[in-house]
Coordinates of C-alpha atoms and ligand atoms in Angstrom, one line a residue:
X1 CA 186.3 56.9 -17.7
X2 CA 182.1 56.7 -18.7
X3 CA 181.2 59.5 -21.0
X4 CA 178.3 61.1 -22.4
X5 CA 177.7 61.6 -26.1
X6 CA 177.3 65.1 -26.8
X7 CA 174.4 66.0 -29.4
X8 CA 177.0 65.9 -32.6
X9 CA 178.5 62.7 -31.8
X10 CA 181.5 63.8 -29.8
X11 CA 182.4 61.5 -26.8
X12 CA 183.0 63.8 -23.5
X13 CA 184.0 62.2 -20.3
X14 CA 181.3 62.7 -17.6
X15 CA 183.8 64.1 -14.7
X16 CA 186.3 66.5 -15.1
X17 CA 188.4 68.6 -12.7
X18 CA 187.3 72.2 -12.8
X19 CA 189.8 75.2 -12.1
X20 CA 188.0 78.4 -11.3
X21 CA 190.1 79.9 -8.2
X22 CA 192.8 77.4 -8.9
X23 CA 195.5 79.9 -8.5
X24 CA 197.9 79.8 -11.7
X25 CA 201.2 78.7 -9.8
X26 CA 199.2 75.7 -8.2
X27 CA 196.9 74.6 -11.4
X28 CA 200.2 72.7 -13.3
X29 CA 200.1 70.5 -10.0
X30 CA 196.1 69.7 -9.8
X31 CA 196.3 69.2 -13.6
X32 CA 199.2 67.0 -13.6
X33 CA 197.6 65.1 -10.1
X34 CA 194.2 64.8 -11.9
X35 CA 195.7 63.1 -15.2
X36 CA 197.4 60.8 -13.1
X37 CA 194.7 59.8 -11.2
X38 CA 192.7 59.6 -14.1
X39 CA 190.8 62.0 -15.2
X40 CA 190.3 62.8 -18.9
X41 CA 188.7 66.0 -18.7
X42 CA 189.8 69.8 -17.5
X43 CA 187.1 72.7 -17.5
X44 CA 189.0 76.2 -17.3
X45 CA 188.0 79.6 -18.8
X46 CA 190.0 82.9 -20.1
X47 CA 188.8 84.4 -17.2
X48 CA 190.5 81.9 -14.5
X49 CA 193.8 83.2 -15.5
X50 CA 195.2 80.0 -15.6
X51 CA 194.5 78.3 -19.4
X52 CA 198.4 78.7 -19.9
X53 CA 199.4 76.4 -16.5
X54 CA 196.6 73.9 -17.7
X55 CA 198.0 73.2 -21.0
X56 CA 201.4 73.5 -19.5
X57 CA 200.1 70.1 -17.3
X58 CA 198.7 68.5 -20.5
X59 CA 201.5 68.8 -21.8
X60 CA 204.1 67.3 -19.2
X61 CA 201.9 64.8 -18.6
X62 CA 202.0 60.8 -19.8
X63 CA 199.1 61.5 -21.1
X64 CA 198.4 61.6 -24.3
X65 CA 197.0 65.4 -25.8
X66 CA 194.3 63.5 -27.6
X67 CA 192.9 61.5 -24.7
X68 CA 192.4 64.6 -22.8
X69 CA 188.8 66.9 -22.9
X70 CA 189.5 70.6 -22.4
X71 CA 187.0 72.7 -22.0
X72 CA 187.1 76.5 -21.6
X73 CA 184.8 79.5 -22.0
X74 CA 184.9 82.9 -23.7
X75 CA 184.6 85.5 -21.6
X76 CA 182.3 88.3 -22.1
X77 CA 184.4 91.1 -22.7
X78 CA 185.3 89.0 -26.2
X79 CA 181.8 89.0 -26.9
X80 CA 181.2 90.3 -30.6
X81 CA 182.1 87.9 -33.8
X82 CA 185.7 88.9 -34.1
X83 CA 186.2 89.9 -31.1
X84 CA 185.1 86.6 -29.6
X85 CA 187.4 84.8 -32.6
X86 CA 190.3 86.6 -31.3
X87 CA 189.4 85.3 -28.1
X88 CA 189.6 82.0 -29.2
X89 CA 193.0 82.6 -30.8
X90 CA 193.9 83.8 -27.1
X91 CA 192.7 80.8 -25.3
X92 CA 194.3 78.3 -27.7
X93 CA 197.4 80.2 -27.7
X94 CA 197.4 80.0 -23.8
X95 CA 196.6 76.4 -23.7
X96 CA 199.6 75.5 -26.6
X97 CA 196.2 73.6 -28.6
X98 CA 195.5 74.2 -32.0
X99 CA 192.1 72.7 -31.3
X100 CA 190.0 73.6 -28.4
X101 CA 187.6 69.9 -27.2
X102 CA 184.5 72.7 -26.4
X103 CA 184.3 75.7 -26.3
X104 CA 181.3 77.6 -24.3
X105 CA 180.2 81.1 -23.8
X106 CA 180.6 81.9 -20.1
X107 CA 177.4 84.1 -19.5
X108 CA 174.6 85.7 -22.1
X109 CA 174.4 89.1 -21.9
X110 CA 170.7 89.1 -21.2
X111 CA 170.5 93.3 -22.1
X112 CA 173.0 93.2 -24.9
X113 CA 171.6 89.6 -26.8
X114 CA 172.7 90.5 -30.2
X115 CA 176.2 90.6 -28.9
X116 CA 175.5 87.0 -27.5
X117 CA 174.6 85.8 -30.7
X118 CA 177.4 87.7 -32.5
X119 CA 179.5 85.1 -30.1
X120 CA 177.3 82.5 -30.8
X121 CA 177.9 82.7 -34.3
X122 CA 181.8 82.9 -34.2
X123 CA 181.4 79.5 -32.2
X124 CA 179.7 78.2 -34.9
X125 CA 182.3 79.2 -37.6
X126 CA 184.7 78.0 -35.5
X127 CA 183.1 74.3 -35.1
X128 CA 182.5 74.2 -39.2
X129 CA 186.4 75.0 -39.4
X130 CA 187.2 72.5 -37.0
X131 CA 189.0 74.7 -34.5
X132 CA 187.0 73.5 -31.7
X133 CA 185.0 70.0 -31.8
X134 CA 182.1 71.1 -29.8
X135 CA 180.3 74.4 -28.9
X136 CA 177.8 75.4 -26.1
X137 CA 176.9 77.9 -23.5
X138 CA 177.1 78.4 -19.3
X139 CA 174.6 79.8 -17.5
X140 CA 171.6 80.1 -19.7
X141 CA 168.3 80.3 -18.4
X142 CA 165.1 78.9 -20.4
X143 CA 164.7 82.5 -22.3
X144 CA 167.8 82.7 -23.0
X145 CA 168.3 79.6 -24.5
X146 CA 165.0 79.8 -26.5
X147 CA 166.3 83.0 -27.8
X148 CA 169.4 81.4 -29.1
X149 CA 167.9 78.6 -30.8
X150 CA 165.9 80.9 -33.1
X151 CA 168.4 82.5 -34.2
X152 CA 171.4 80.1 -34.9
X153 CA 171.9 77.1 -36.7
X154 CA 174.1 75.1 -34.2
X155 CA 172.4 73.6 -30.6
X156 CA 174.7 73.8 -28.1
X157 CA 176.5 70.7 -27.1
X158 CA 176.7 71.6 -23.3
X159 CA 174.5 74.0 -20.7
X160 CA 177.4 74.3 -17.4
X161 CA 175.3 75.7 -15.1
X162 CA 175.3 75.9 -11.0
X163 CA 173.6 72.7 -9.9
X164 CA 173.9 71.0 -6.7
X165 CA 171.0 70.0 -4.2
X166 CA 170.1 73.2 -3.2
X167 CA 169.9 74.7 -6.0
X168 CA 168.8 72.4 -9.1
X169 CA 167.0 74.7 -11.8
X170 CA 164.6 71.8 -12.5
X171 CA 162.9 73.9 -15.5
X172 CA 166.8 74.8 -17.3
X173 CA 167.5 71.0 -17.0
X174 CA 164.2 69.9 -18.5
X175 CA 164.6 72.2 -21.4
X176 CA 168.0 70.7 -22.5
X177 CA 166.8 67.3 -21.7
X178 CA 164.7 68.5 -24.2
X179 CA 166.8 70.2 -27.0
X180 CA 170.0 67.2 -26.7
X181 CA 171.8 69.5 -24.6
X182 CA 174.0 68.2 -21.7
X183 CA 173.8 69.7 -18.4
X184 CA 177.1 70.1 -16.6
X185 CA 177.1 71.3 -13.5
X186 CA 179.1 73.5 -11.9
X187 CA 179.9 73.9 -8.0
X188 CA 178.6 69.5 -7.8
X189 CA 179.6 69.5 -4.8
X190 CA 177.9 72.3 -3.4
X191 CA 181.4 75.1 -3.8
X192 CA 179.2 78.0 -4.3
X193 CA 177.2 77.3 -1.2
X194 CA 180.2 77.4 1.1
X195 CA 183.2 79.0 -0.1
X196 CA 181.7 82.7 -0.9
X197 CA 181.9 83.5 3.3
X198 CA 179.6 83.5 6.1
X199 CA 176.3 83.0 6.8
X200 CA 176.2 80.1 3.5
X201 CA 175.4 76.4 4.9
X202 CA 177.6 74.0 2.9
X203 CA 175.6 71.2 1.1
X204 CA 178.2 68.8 2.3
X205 CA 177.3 69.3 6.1
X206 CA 173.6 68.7 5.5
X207 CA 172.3 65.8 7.5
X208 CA 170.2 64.3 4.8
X209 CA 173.6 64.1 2.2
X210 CA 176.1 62.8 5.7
X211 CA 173.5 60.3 6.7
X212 CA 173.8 59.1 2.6
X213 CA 177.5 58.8 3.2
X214 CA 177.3 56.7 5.8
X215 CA 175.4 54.2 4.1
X216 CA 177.5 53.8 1.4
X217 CA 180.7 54.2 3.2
X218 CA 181.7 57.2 1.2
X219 CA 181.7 61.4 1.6
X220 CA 179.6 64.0 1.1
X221 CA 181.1 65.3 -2.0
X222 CA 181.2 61.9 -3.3
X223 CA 177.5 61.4 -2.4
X224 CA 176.7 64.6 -4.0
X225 CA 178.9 63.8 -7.7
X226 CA 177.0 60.4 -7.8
X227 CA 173.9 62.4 -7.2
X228 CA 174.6 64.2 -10.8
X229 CA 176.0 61.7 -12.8
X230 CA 173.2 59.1 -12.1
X231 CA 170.7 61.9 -13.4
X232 CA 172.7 61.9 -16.8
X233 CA 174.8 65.2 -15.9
X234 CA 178.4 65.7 -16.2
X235 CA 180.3 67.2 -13.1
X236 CA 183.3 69.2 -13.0
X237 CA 184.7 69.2 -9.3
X238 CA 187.4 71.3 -8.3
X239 CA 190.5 70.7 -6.0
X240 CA 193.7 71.6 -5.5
X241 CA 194.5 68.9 -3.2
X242 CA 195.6 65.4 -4.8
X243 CA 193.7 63.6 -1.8
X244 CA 190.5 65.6 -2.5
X245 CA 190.7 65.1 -6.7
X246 CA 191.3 61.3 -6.2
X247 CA 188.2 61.1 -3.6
X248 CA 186.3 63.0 -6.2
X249 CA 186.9 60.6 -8.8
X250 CA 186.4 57.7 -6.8
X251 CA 182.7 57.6 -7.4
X252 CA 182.0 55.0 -10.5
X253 CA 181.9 51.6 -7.7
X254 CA 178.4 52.7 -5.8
X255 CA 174.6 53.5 -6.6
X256 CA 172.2 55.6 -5.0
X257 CA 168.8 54.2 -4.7
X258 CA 165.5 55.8 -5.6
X259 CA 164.7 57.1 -2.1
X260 CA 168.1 58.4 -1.5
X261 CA 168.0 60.4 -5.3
X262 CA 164.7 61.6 -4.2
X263 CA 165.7 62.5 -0.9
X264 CA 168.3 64.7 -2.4
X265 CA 166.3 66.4 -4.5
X266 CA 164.3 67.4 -1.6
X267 CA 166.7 69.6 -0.6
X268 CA 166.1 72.2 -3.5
X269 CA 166.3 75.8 -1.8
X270 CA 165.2 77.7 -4.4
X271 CA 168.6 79.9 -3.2
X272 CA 171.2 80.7 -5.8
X273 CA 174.3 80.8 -5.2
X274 CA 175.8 82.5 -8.1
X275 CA 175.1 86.1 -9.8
X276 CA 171.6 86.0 -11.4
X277 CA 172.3 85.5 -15.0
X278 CA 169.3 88.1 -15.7
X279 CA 171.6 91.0 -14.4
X280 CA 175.2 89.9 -16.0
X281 CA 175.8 93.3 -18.1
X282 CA 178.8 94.1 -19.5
X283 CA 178.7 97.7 -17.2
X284 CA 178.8 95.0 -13.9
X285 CA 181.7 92.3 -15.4
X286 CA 182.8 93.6 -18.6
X287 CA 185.4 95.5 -17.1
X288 CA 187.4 92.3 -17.2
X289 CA 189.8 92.0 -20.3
X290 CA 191.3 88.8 -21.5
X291 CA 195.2 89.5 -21.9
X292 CA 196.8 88.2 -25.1
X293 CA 198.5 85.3 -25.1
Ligands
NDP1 P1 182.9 72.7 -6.3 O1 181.5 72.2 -6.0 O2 183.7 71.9 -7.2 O3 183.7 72.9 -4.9 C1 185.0 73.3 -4.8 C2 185.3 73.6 -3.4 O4 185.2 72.4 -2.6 C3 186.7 74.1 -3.1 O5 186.7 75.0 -2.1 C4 187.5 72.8 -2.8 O6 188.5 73.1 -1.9 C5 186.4 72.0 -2.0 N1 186.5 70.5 -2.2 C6 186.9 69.8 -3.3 N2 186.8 68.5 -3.1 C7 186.3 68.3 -1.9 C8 186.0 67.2 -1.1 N3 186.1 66.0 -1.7 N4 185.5 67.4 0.1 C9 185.4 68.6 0.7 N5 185.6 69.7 0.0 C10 186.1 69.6 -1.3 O7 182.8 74.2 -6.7 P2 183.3 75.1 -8.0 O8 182.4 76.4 -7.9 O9 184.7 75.3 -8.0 O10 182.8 74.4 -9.3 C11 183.5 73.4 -10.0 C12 184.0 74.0 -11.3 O11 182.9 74.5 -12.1 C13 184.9 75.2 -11.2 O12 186.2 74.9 -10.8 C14 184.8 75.7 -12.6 O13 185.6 74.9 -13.5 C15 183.3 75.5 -12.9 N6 182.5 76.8 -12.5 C16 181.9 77.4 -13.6 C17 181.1 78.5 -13.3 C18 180.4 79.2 -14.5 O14 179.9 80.3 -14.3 N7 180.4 78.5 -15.6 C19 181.0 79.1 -12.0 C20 181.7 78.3 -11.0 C21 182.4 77.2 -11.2 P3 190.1 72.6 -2.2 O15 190.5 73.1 -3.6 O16 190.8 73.3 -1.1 O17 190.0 71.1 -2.1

């Protein structure tokens, strides 16, 4: 599996199999398919509801614990320094690890920052203690990120962010290109811009990405993965379905060339998918508490 080096050293491998809407009596089965297929690399978070069935997998499978990448994210409820080590204690607890590959910070709370950093911080402590071996953030925008490097010591490993060709955030991927940050994209192959209901046009039916797919002999989604990884990003794909999480791994045998890379990237929207990180408040999603473990 190719990997990226994150910005302290720590190999991470580029794909992984994501879990958000995985439901909890199905993600022991993805897990388990992905590791046999070969994947090396799980992204959950506390608030999937399913950290216990992922390390549940990891831990039936052949595989051994220390070959395998997992990822997960504090939720924003556990913002706050204790509150967000006790949330760490919860997640590790859940996922049967006594240390956690990276940890991230699901959102900022753009209106309630010095609870951010309070988070932040607790990362921090956690990485010096060697609880987790890498720290970062999800969804931070330029000012957000700019804010957060004044005021902590550690730069973030990782930015997971929603990327895909409609929607590329061109000026948040410069700026970690910048800082040594890794982008990792979330909904690769397009999720967000077909699964959230009507009236959305999936990535994975546009013409320009099928006509790609034909060239190569390969699908959409697969076009669309290739797309990030050859751009230096790491891409997190979700399935549930063992055909699906093979076919999304299967992308490490072709190349897309210039014109077909910049033809992709013609298809920026300028339409996000996801909530607008600005307006993530703790009165809008904070209502959402982490159980114990
Ligand atoms: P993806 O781009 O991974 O798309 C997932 C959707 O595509 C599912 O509906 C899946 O259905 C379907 N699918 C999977 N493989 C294929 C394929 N080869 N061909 C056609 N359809 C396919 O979207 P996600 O939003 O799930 O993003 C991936 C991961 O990123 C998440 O699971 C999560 O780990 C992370 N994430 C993080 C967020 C954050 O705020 N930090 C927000 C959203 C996601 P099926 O399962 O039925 O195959």
């Amino acid at each position: 599996m190719q990997t990226l080096t994150l910005n302290n050293g720590v190999p991470m491998p580029t794909l992984g199999l994501g879990v958000f809407q995985t439901p909890p009596d199905e993600t022991r089965a993805a897990v388990m398919a992905a590791l046999d297929l070969g994947y090396r690399h799980i992204d959950t978070a506390a608030v999937y509801g399913n950290e216990r069935e992922v390390g549940q997998a990891i831990r039936e499978s052949a595989v051994p614990r220390e070959e395998v990448f997992v990822e997960t994210k504090t939720w924003i409820s556990d913002y706050g320094y204790d509150e967000t080590l006790r949330g760490f204690d919860k997640s590790a607890a859940k996922l049967g690890l006594d240390q956690i590959d990276l940890l991230i910070l699901h959102q900022a709370l753009p209106a309630d920052f010095d609870k951010t950093l309070a988070a932040y911080r607790a990362l921090e402590k956690l990485l010096a203690e060697g609880y987790v071996r890498a720290i970062g953030v999800s969804n931070f925008m330029v000012d957000h990120l700019t804010a957060l490097l004044d005021a902590t010591t550690v730069v973030p490993a990782v930015n997971q962010l929603e990327i895909h060709p409609y929607f590329q955030q061109r000026a948040v991927l410069d700026f970690d290109d910048r800082h040594g940050i890794v982008n990792q994209a979330w909904s690769p192959i397009g999720g967000i811009t077909f699964y959230t209901g009507e009236g959305r046009q999936s990535v994975l039916d546009d013409p320009a990405v099928t006509a790609i797919a034909g060239v190569h002999g390969k699908s959409p989604a697969q076009v669309l993965l290739r797309w990030g990884i050859q751009q230096g990003r790491s891409v997190i794909p979700k399935s549930t379905r063992p055909h699906r999480i093979a076919e999304n791994i299967d992308v490490f045998d072709f190349t897309l060339d210039a014109d077909e890379v910049k033809a992709l990237n013609a298809l920026e929207s300028g339409r996000r998918g996801g909530p607008e990180p600005e307006n993530v408040t703790l009165a809008a999603y904070g209502h959402i508490l982490i159980p114990e473990a």
